[in-house]
Amino acid sequence: ISTVLNERGAIEVLLGSLISQAKMPDEIIIVDGGSKDGTIDLIQEFSQKNNIVKLIKAPGVNIAKGRNIGIKNAATPLLAVIDAGCRPNKKWLEELIRPFKEDNTIDAVSGIIKAECFNDFEFYSSKLIAGGSSEPDDNDFKVLGRSAAFKKDIWAKAGGYPEWLYTAEDTLFDLKLRKIGAKIKLAKNSIVYWRPRKTILKMAKMFYLYGRGN
């Protein structure tokens, strides 16, 4: 599941990576919030060639509502979420769902998110975003929307993603999962690469929205 808006520059990489996974997804649901840059055309091109790619048009939705719409329309009881602008490694999905196969009491799994930097600005902005912290460990991680899997019934029990939040919706979803006692595990070999913001203006906007959401 992924919610997108004007992601023409990133959607091709995302979909290309998803359809070439070592473990092929049963379906790939993209919820578009009203793109005007040709994102929809690219998704439809992928859909025509790969019938597992499904597009849902939902103009005006935020990330949380888009995710909830995609999840409600999903045919499977086990779901994975990822964001546009991300590039999952080839074994991302296979490793993300492995804990569920090894222990059927697991409710949710988080993957590892790594910055993919192409210049010094992106490198240092990624350090700001991470707060200088090291990689997550088994005792300190969150179920973030960039890379996570969970059972559909635990998503429902947690009340889904909070649609009233424009940002930080996945942080609150993580807190709700823990509050209801969900059994959560970290999949250290499930890796998603994420490119930091490319300019100071875009980085400032991101921090403003993150702060407002928090």
CSV table of N, CA, C and O in Angstrom, one decimal, residues 15-131:
chain,number,residue,atom,x,y,z
A,15,LEU,N,7.6,1.5,-8.2
A,15,LEU,CA,6.9,0.4,-8.8
A,15,LEU,C,7.9,-0.6,-9.4
A,15,LEU,O,7.6,-1.9,-9.3
A,16,GLY,N,8.9,-0.1,-10.1
A,16,GLY,CA,9.9,-1.0,-10.7
A,16,GLY,C,10.5,-1.9,-9.6
A,16,GLY,O,10.8,-3.1,-9.9
A,17,SER,N,10.8,-1.4,-8.5
A,17,SER,CA,11.4,-2.2,-7.4
A,17,SER,C,10.4,-3.2,-6.8
A,17,SER,O,10.8,-4.3,-6.4
A,18,LEU,N,9.2,-2.8,-6.7
A,18,LEU,CA,8.2,-3.6,-6.1
A,18,LEU,C,7.8,-4.9,-7.0
A,18,LEU,O,7.6,-6.0,-6.5
A,19,ILE,N,7.8,-4.7,-8.3
A,19,ILE,CA,7.4,-5.8,-9.2
A,19,ILE,C,8.6,-6.7,-9.4
A,19,ILE,O,8.5,-7.7,-10.1
A,20,SER,N,9.8,-6.3,-8.9
A,20,SER,CA,11.0,-7.2,-9.1
A,20,SER,C,11.5,-7.7,-7.8
A,20,SER,O,12.6,-8.1,-7.7
A,21,GLN,N,10.6,-7.7,-6.8
A,21,GLN,CA,11.0,-8.3,-5.5
A,21,GLN,C,11.2,-9.8,-5.6
A,21,GLN,O,10.6,-10.5,-6.4
A,22,ALA,N,12.1,-10.3,-4.7
A,22,ALA,CA,12.4,-11.7,-4.6
A,22,ALA,C,11.1,-12.4,-4.2
A,22,ALA,O,10.8,-13.5,-4.7
A,23,LYS,N,10.3,-11.8,-3.4
A,23,LYS,CA,8.9,-12.3,-3.0
A,23,LYS,C,7.9,-11.4,-3.7
A,23,LYS,O,7.8,-10.3,-3.3
A,24,MET,N,7.3,-11.8,-4.7
A,24,MET,CA,6.4,-11.0,-5.5
A,24,MET,C,5.1,-10.7,-4.6
A,24,MET,O,4.5,-11.6,-4.1
A,25,PRO,N,4.8,-9.4,-4.5
A,25,PRO,CA,3.5,-9.1,-3.8
A,25,PRO,C,2.3,-9.7,-4.5
A,25,PRO,O,2.3,-9.8,-5.7
A,26,ASP,N,1.3,-10.0,-3.7
A,26,ASP,CA,0.0,-10.5,-4.3
A,26,ASP,C,-0.7,-9.3,-5.1
A,26,ASP,O,-1.3,-9.5,-6.1
A,27,GLU,N,-0.5,-8.1,-4.6
A,27,GLU,CA,-1.1,-6.9,-5.2
A,27,GLU,C,-0.4,-5.7,-4.7
A,27,GLU,O,0.2,-5.7,-3.6
A,28,ILE,N,-0.3,-4.7,-5.6
A,28,ILE,CA,0.3,-3.4,-5.2
A,28,ILE,C,-0.8,-2.3,-5.4
A,28,ILE,O,-1.2,-2.1,-6.5
A,29,ILE,N,-1.2,-1.8,-4.3
A,29,ILE,CA,-2.3,-0.8,-4.3
A,29,ILE,C,-1.7,0.6,-4.1
A,29,ILE,O,-1.1,0.9,-3.1
A,30,ILE,N,-1.9,1.5,-5.1
A,30,ILE,CA,-1.4,2.9,-5.1
A,30,ILE,C,-2.6,3.8,-5.0
A,30,ILE,O,-3.5,3.7,-5.9
A,31,VAL,N,-2.7,4.6,-3.9
A,31,VAL,CA,-3.8,5.5,-3.8
A,31,VAL,C,-3.3,6.9,-4.1
A,31,VAL,O,-2.4,7.4,-3.5
A,32,ASP,N,-3.8,7.5,-5.2
A,32,ASP,CA,-3.4,8.8,-5.7
A,32,ASP,C,-4.3,9.9,-5.1
A,32,ASP,O,-5.5,9.8,-5.3
A,33,GLY,N,-3.7,10.9,-4.5
A,33,GLY,CA,-4.4,12.0,-3.9
A,33,GLY,C,-4.8,13.1,-4.8
A,33,GLY,O,-5.2,14.2,-4.3
A,34,GLY,N,-4.6,13.0,-6.1
A,34,GLY,CA,-5.0,14.0,-7.0
A,34,GLY,C,-3.8,14.6,-7.8
A,34,GLY,O,-3.7,15.8,-8.0
A,35,SER,N,-2.9,13.7,-8.2
A,35,SER,CA,-1.7,14.2,-8.9
A,35,SER,C,-2.0,14.9,-10.2
A,35,SER,O,-3.0,14.5,-10.9
A,36,LYS,N,-1.2,15.9,-10.6
A,36,LYS,CA,-1.4,16.6,-11.8
A,36,LYS,C,-0.1,16.6,-12.7
A,36,LYS,O,-0.1,17.3,-13.7
A,37,ASP,N,0.8,15.8,-12.3
A,37,ASP,CA,2.1,15.9,-13.0
A,37,ASP,C,2.4,14.7,-13.9
A,37,ASP,O,3.5,14.5,-14.3
A,38,GLY,N,1.4,13.8,-14.1
A,38,GLY,CA,1.6,12.6,-14.9
A,38,GLY,C,1.9,11.4,-14.1
A,38,GLY,O,2.1,10.3,-14.7
A,39,THR,N,1.8,11.5,-12.8
A,39,THR,CA,2.0,10.3,-11.9
A,39,THR,C,1.0,9.2,-12.2
A,39,THR,O,1.3,8.0,-12.3
A,40,ILE,N,-0.3,9.6,-12.4
A,40,ILE,CA,-1.4,8.7,-12.7
A,40,ILE,C,-1.1,7.9,-14.0
A,40,ILE,O,-1.3,6.7,-14.1
A,41,ASP,N,-0.6,8.7,-15.0
A,41,ASP,CA,-0.3,8.0,-16.3
A,41,ASP,C,0.7,6.9,-16.2
A,41,ASP,O,0.6,5.8,-16.7
A,42,LEU,N,1.8,7.2,-15.4
A,42,LEU,CA,2.8,6.2,-15.2
A,42,LEU,C,2.3,5.0,-14.4
A,42,LEU,O,2.6,3.8,-14.8
A,43,ILE,N,1.4,5.2,-13.4
A,43,ILE,CA,0.9,4.1,-12.6
A,43,ILE,C,0.0,3.2,-13.6
A,43,ILE,O,0.1,2.0,-13.5
A,44,GLN,N,-0.8,3.9,-14.4
A,44,GLN,CA,-1.6,3.2,-15.3
A,44,GLN,C,-0.8,2.4,-16.4
A,44,GLN,O,-1.2,1.3,-16.8
A,45,GLU,N,0.3,2.9,-16.8
A,45,GLU,CA,1.2,2.2,-17.7
A,45,GLU,C,1.7,0.9,-17.0
A,45,GLU,O,1.7,-0.2,-17.6
A,46,PHE,N,2.1,1.0,-15.8
A,46,PHE,CA,2.5,-0.2,-15.0
A,46,PHE,C,1.4,-1.2,-14.8
A,46,PHE,O,1.5,-2.4,-14.9
A,47,SER,N,0.2,-0.7,-14.6
A,47,SER,CA,-1.0,-1.5,-14.4
A,47,SER,C,-1.3,-2.3,-15.6
A,47,SER,O,-1.8,-3.5,-15.5
A,48,GLN,N,-1.2,-1.7,-16.8
A,48,GLN,CA,-1.5,-2.4,-18.0
A,48,GLN,C,-0.5,-3.6,-18.3
A,48,GLN,O,-0.9,-4.6,-18.9
A,49,LYS,N,0.7,-3.4,-17.8
A,49,LYS,CA,1.7,-4.5,-18.0
A,49,LYS,C,1.7,-5.5,-16.9
A,49,LYS,O,2.2,-6.6,-17.1
A,50,ASN,N,1.3,-5.0,-15.7
A,50,ASN,CA,1.4,-5.9,-14.5
A,50,ASN,C,0.0,-5.8,-13.8
A,50,ASN,O,-0.2,-4.8,-13.1
A,51,ASN,N,-0.8,-6.8,-13.9
A,51,ASN,CA,-2.1,-6.7,-13.3
A,51,ASN,C,-2.2,-6.7,-11.8
A,51,ASN,O,-3.3,-6.6,-11.2
A,52,ILE,N,-1.0,-6.9,-11.1
A,52,ILE,CA,-1.0,-6.8,-9.7
A,52,ILE,C,-1.0,-5.3,-9.2
A,52,ILE,O,-1.3,-5.0,-8.0
A,53,VAL,N,-0.7,-4.4,-10.1
A,53,VAL,CA,-0.6,-3.0,-9.8
A,53,VAL,C,-2.0,-2.4,-10.0
A,53,VAL,O,-2.6,-2.5,-11.0
A,54,LYS,N,-2.6,-1.9,-8.9
A,54,LYS,CA,-3.9,-1.3,-8.9
A,54,LYS,C,-3.9,0.1,-8.4
A,54,LYS,O,-3.3,0.5,-7.4
A,55,LEU,N,-4.6,1.0,-9.2
A,55,LEU,CA,-4.7,2.4,-8.9
A,55,LEU,C,-6.0,2.7,-8.3
A,55,LEU,O,-7.1,2.4,-8.9
A,56,ILE,N,-6.0,3.5,-7.2
A,56,ILE,CA,-7.3,4.1,-6.7
A,56,ILE,C,-7.1,5.6,-6.7
A,56,ILE,O,-6.2,6.1,-6.0
A,57,LYS,N,-8.0,6.3,-7.4
A,57,LYS,CA,-8.0,7.7,-7.4
A,57,LYS,C,-8.8,8.3,-6.2
A,57,LYS,O,-10.0,8.0,-6.2
A,58,ALA,N,-8.2,9.1,-5.4
A,58,ALA,CA,-8.9,9.7,-4.3
A,58,ALA,C,-8.4,11.1,-4.0
A,58,ALA,O,-7.7,11.4,-3.1
A,59,PRO,N,-8.8,12.0,-4.9
A,59,PRO,CA,-8.4,13.4,-4.8
A,59,PRO,C,-8.6,14.0,-3.5
A,59,PRO,O,-9.7,13.9,-2.9
A,60,GLY,N,-7.6,14.7,-3.0
A,60,GLY,CA,-7.7,15.4,-1.7
A,60,GLY,C,-7.4,14.7,-0.5
A,60,GLY,O,-7.3,15.2,0.6
A,61,VAL,N,-7.1,13.3,-0.6
A,61,VAL,CA,-6.8,12.6,0.7
A,61,VAL,C,-5.4,12.9,1.1
A,61,VAL,O,-4.5,13.2,0.4
A,62,ASN,N,-5.2,12.8,2.5
A,62,ASN,CA,-3.9,12.9,3.0
A,62,ASN,C,-3.3,11.5,3.0
A,62,ASN,O,-3.9,10.5,2.6
A,63,ILE,N,-2.0,11.4,3.6
A,63,ILE,CA,-1.3,10.1,3.6
A,63,ILE,C,-2.1,9.1,4.4
A,63,ILE,O,-2.3,7.9,3.9
A,64,ALA,N,-2.6,9.5,5.6
A,64,ALA,CA,-3.3,8.5,6.4
A,64,ALA,C,-4.5,8.0,5.8
A,64,ALA,O,-4.8,6.8,5.8
A,65,LYS,N,-5.4,8.9,5.3
A,65,LYS,CA,-6.6,8.4,4.6
A,65,LYS,C,-6.4,7.6,3.4
A,65,LYS,O,-7.1,6.6,3.2
A,66,GLY,N,-5.3,8.0,2.6
A,66,GLY,CA,-5.0,7.2,1.5
A,66,GLY,C,-4.6,5.7,1.9
A,66,GLY,O,-5.0,4.8,1.2
A,67,ARG,N,-3.8,5.6,2.9
A,67,ARG,CA,-3.4,4.3,3.4
A,67,ARG,C,-4.6,3.5,3.8
A,67,ARG,O,-4.7,2.3,3.5
A,68,ASN,N,-5.5,4.1,4.6
A,68,ASN,CA,-6.7,3.4,5.1
A,68,ASN,C,-7.5,3.0,3.9
A,68,ASN,O,-8.1,1.9,4.0
A,69,ILE,N,-7.7,3.8,2.9
A,69,ILE,CA,-8.5,3.4,1.7
A,69,ILE,C,-7.8,2.2,1.0
A,69,ILE,O,-8.5,1.2,0.7
A,70,GLY,N,-6.5,2.2,0.9
A,70,GLY,CA,-5.8,1.1,0.2
A,70,GLY,C,-6.0,-0.2,1.0
A,70,GLY,O,-6.2,-1.2,0.5
A,71,ILE,N,-5.8,-0.1,2.4
A,71,ILE,CA,-5.9,-1.2,3.2
A,71,ILE,C,-7.4,-1.8,3.2
A,71,ILE,O,-7.5,-3.0,3.1
A,72,LYS,N,-8.4,-1.0,3.2
A,72,LYS,CA,-9.8,-1.4,3.1
A,72,LYS,C,-10.0,-2.2,1.8
A,72,LYS,O,-10.8,-3.1,1.8
A,73,ASN,N,-9.3,-1.8,0.8
A,73,ASN,CA,-9.5,-2.4,-0.6
A,73,ASN,C,-8.6,-3.6,-0.8
A,73,ASN,O,-8.7,-4.2,-1.9
A,74,ALA,N,-7.7,-3.9,0.1
A,74,ALA,CA,-6.8,-5.0,-0.1
A,74,ALA,C,-7.4,-6.3,0.1
A,74,ALA,O,-8.3,-6.5,1.0
A,75,ALA,N,-7.0,-7.3,-0.7
A,75,ALA,CA,-7.6,-8.6,-0.6
A,75,ALA,C,-7.0,-9.5,0.4
A,75,ALA,O,-7.5,-10.6,0.7
A,76,THR,N,-5.8,-9.2,0.9
A,76,THR,CA,-5.1,-10.1,1.7
A,76,THR,C,-5.1,-9.6,3.2
A,76,THR,O,-5.3,-8.5,3.5
A,77,PRO,N,-5.0,-10.6,4.1
A,77,PRO,CA,-5.0,-10.3,5.6
A,77,PRO,C,-3.7,-9.8,6.1
A,77,PRO,O,-3.6,-9.3,7.3
A,78,LEU,N,-2.6,-9.8,5.3
A,78,LEU,CA,-1.3,-9.3,5.7
A,78,LEU,C,-0.9,-8.2,4.7
A,78,LEU,O,-1.0,-8.4,3.5
A,79,LEU,N,-0.5,-7.1,5.3
A,79,LEU,CA,-0.3,-5.9,4.5
A,79,LEU,C,1.1,-5.3,4.7
A,79,LEU,O,1.6,-5.3,5.8
A,80,ALA,N,1.6,-4.7,3.7
A,80,ALA,CA,2.9,-3.9,3.8
A,80,ALA,C,2.6,-2.5,3.3
A,80,ALA,O,1.9,-2.3,2.3
A,81,VAL,N,3.3,-1.6,3.9
A,81,VAL,CA,3.2,-0.2,3.5
A,81,VAL,C,4.6,0.4,3.2
A,81,VAL,O,5.6,0.0,3.8
A,82,ILE,N,4.6,1.3,2.2
A,82,ILE,CA,5.8,2.0,1.8
A,82,ILE,C,5.4,3.3,1.3
A,82,ILE,O,4.3,3.5,0.9
A,83,ASP,N,6.4,4.3,1.3
A,83,ASP,CA,6.1,5.6,0.7
A,83,ASP,C,6.8,5.8,-0.6
A,83,ASP,O,7.8,5.1,-1.0
A,84,ALA,N,6.2,6.7,-1.4
A,84,ALA,CA,6.8,7.1,-2.7
A,84,ALA,C,8.1,7.8,-2.3
A,84,ALA,O,8.3,8.4,-1.2
A,85,GLY,N,9.1,7.8,-3.2
A,85,GLY,CA,10.4,8.4,-2.8
A,85,GLY,C,11.3,7.3,-2.1
A,85,GLY,O,12.5,7.6,-1.8
A,86,CYS,N,10.8,6.1,-2.0
A,86,CYS,CA,11.6,5.0,-1.4
A,86,CYS,C,12.0,4.0,-2.5
A,86,CYS,O,11.3,3.8,-3.4
A,87,ARG,N,13.1,3.3,-2.2
A,87,ARG,CA,13.6,2.2,-3.1
A,87,ARG,C,13.9,1.0,-2.2
A,87,ARG,O,14.9,1.0,-1.5
A,88,PRO,N,13.0,0.1,-2.2
A,88,PRO,CA,13.2,-1.1,-1.4
A,88,PRO,C,14.2,-2.0,-2.0
A,88,PRO,O,14.3,-2.2,-3.3
A,89,ASN,N,15.1,-2.7,-1.2
A,89,ASN,CA,16.0,-3.7,-1.8
A,89,ASN,C,15.2,-4.9,-2.2
A,89,ASN,O,14.1,-5.1,-1.9
A,90,LYS,N,15.9,-5.8,-3.0
A,90,LYS,CA,15.2,-6.9,-3.6
A,90,LYS,C,14.5,-7.8,-2.7
A,90,LYS,O,13.5,-8.4,-3.0
A,91,LYS,N,15.1,-7.9,-1.4
A,91,LYS,CA,14.5,-8.8,-0.5
A,91,LYS,C,13.7,-8.1,0.6
A,91,LYS,O,13.4,-8.7,1.6
A,92,TRP,N,13.3,-6.9,0.3
A,92,TRP,CA,12.5,-6.1,1.3
A,92,TRP,C,11.3,-6.8,1.8
A,92,TRP,O,11.1,-7.0,3.0
A,93,LEU,N,10.4,-7.2,0.8
A,93,LEU,CA,9.2,-7.8,1.2
A,93,LEU,C,9.4,-9.2,1.8
A,93,LEU,O,8.7,-9.6,2.8
A,94,GLU,N,10.3,-10.0,1.2
A,94,GLU,CA,10.5,-11.3,1.7
A,94,GLU,C,11.0,-11.3,3.2
A,94,GLU,O,10.5,-12.1,4.0
A,95,GLU,N,11.9,-10.4,3.5
A,95,GLU,CA,12.4,-10.3,4.9
A,95,GLU,C,11.4,-9.6,5.8
A,95,GLU,O,11.4,-9.9,7.0
A,96,LEU,N,10.6,-8.7,5.3
A,96,LEU,CA,9.6,-8.0,6.1
A,96,LEU,C,8.5,-8.9,6.6
A,96,LEU,O,8.0,-8.8,7.7
A,97,ILE,N,8.1,-9.9,5.8
A,97,ILE,CA,7.1,-10.9,6.2
A,97,ILE,C,7.6,-12.2,6.9
A,97,ILE,O,6.8,-13.0,7.4
A,98,ARG,N,8.9,-12.3,6.9
A,98,ARG,CA,9.5,-13.5,7.4
A,98,ARG,C,9.1,-13.8,8.9
A,98,ARG,O,8.8,-14.9,9.3
A,99,PRO,N,9.1,-12.7,9.8
A,99,PRO,CA,8.7,-12.9,11.2
A,99,PRO,C,7.3,-13.5,11.3
A,99,PRO,O,7.1,-14.2,12.3
A,100,PHE,N,6.4,-13.1,10.4
A,100,PHE,CA,5.0,-13.7,10.5
A,100,PHE,C,5.0,-15.2,10.3
A,100,PHE,O,4.2,-15.9,10.9
A,101,LYS,N,5.9,-15.6,9.4
A,101,LYS,CA,6.0,-17.1,9.1
A,101,LYS,C,6.6,-17.8,10.2
A,101,LYS,O,6.3,-19.0,10.5
A,102,GLU,N,7.6,-17.2,10.9
A,102,GLU,CA,8.3,-17.9,12.0
A,102,GLU,C,7.5,-17.9,13.3
A,102,GLU,O,7.7,-18.7,14.1
A,103,ASP,N,6.6,-16.9,13.4
A,103,ASP,CA,5.8,-16.8,14.7
A,103,ASP,C,4.5,-16.2,14.3
A,103,ASP,O,4.3,-15.0,14.1
A,104,ASN,N,3.4,-17.0,14.3
A,104,ASN,CA,2.1,-16.5,13.9
A,104,ASN,C,1.4,-15.6,14.9
A,104,ASN,O,0.3,-15.2,14.7
A,105,THR,N,2.1,-15.4,16.1
A,105,THR,CA,1.5,-14.4,17.1
A,105,THR,C,2.0,-13.0,16.8
A,105,THR,O,1.5,-12.1,17.5
A,106,ILE,N,2.9,-12.8,15.9
A,106,ILE,CA,3.4,-11.5,15.5
A,106,ILE,C,2.3,-10.7,14.9
A,106,ILE,O,1.6,-11.2,14.0
A,107,ASP,N,2.1,-9.4,15.3
A,107,ASP,CA,1.1,-8.6,14.8
A,107,ASP,C,1.6,-7.6,13.7
A,107,ASP,O,0.9,-7.2,12.8
A,108,ALA,N,2.8,-7.1,14.0
A,108,ALA,CA,3.4,-6.0,13.1
A,108,ALA,C,4.9,-6.2,13.0
A,108,ALA,O,5.5,-6.6,14.0
A,109,VAL,N,5.4,-5.7,11.9
A,109,VAL,CA,6.9,-5.8,11.7
A,109,VAL,C,7.4,-4.5,11.1
A,109,VAL,O,6.7,-3.9,10.2
A,110,SER,N,8.5,-4.0,11.6
A,110,SER,CA,9.1,-2.8,11.0
A,110,SER,C,10.4,-3.2,10.3
A,110,SER,O,11.1,-4.0,10.7
A,111,GLY,N,10.6,-2.5,9.1
A,111,GLY,CA,11.8,-2.7,8.4
A,111,GLY,C,12.9,-1.6,8.7
A,111,GLY,O,12.6,-0.7,9.5
A,112,ILE,N,14.0,-1.7,8.1
A,112,ILE,CA,15.1,-0.7,8.3
A,112,ILE,C,15.0,0.3,7.2
A,112,ILE,O,14.9,0.0,6.0
A,113,ILE,N,15.2,1.6,7.6
A,113,ILE,CA,15.2,2.7,6.6
A,113,ILE,C,16.5,3.3,6.6
A,113,ILE,O,17.0,3.8,7.6
A,114,LYS,N,17.1,3.4,5.4
A,114,LYS,CA,18.5,4.0,5.2
A,114,LYS,C,18.4,5.1,4.3
A,114,LYS,O,17.7,5.0,3.2
A,115,ALA,N,19.1,6.2,4.6
A,115,ALA,CA,19.2,7.3,3.7
A,115,ALA,C,20.1,7.0,2.4
A,115,ALA,O,21.1,6.3,2.6
A,116,GLU,N,19.6,7.4,1.3
A,116,GLU,CA,20.4,7.2,0.0
A,116,GLU,C,20.7,8.6,-0.4
A,116,GLU,O,19.9,9.3,-1.0
A,117,CYS,N,22.0,9.0,-0.2
A,117,CYS,CA,22.4,10.4,-0.4
A,117,CYS,C,23.3,10.5,-1.7
A,117,CYS,O,24.2,9.6,-1.9
A,118,PHE,N,23.1,11.6,-2.4
A,118,PHE,CA,23.9,11.8,-3.7
A,118,PHE,C,24.8,13.0,-3.6
A,118,PHE,O,25.5,13.3,-4.6
A,119,ASN,N,24.7,13.8,-2.5
A,119,ASN,CA,25.6,14.9,-2.4
A,119,ASN,C,25.7,15.2,-0.9
A,119,ASN,O,25.0,14.6,0.0
A,120,ASP,N,26.6,16.2,-0.5
A,120,ASP,CA,26.9,16.5,0.9
A,120,ASP,C,25.6,17.1,1.6
A,120,ASP,O,25.4,16.8,2.7
A,121,PHE,N,24.8,17.9,0.9
A,121,PHE,CA,23.6,18.5,1.5
A,121,PHE,C,22.7,17.3,1.9
A,121,PHE,O,22.2,17.4,3.1
A,122,GLU,N,22.4,16.4,1.1
A,122,GLU,CA,21.5,15.3,1.4
A,122,GLU,C,22.1,14.4,2.5
A,122,GLU,O,21.4,14.0,3.4
A,123,PHE,N,23.4,14.3,2.6
A,123,PHE,CA,24.1,13.5,3.6
A,123,PHE,C,23.8,14.1,5.0
A,123,PHE,O,23.4,13.5,5.9
A,124,TYR,N,24.1,15.4,5.1
A,124,TYR,CA,23.9,16.1,6.4
A,124,TYR,C,22.5,16.3,6.8
A,124,TYR,O,22.1,16.3,7.9
A,125,SER,N,21.6,16.5,5.8
A,125,SER,CA,20.2,16.6,6.1
A,125,SER,C,19.7,15.3,6.6
A,125,SER,O,18.8,15.3,7.5
A,126,SER,N,20.2,14.2,6.1
A,126,SER,CA,19.8,12.9,6.6
A,126,SER,C,20.2,12.7,8.1
A,126,SER,O,19.5,12.1,8.9
A,127,LYS,N,21.4,13.3,8.4
A,127,LYS,CA,21.8,13.2,9.8
A,127,LYS,C,20.9,14.0,10.7
A,127,LYS,O,20.6,13.6,11.9
A,128,LEU,N,20.4,15.2,10.2
A,128,LEU,CA,19.5,16.0,11.0
A,128,LEU,C,18.2,15.2,11.2
A,128,LEU,O,17.6,15.2,12.3
A,129,ILE,N,17.7,14.6,10.2
A,129,ILE,CA,16.4,13.8,10.3
A,129,ILE,C,16.5,12.7,11.3
A,129,ILE,O,15.7,12.4,12.1
A,130,ALA,N,17.7,12.0,11.2
A,130,ALA,CA,17.9,10.8,12.1
A,130,ALA,C,18.3,11.3,13.5
A,130,ALA,O,18.3,10.4,14.4
A,131,GLY,N,18.6,12.5,13.7
A,131,GLY,CA,19.0,13.0,15.0
A,131,GLY,C,20.3,12.5,15.5
A,131,GLY,O,20.6,12.5,16.7
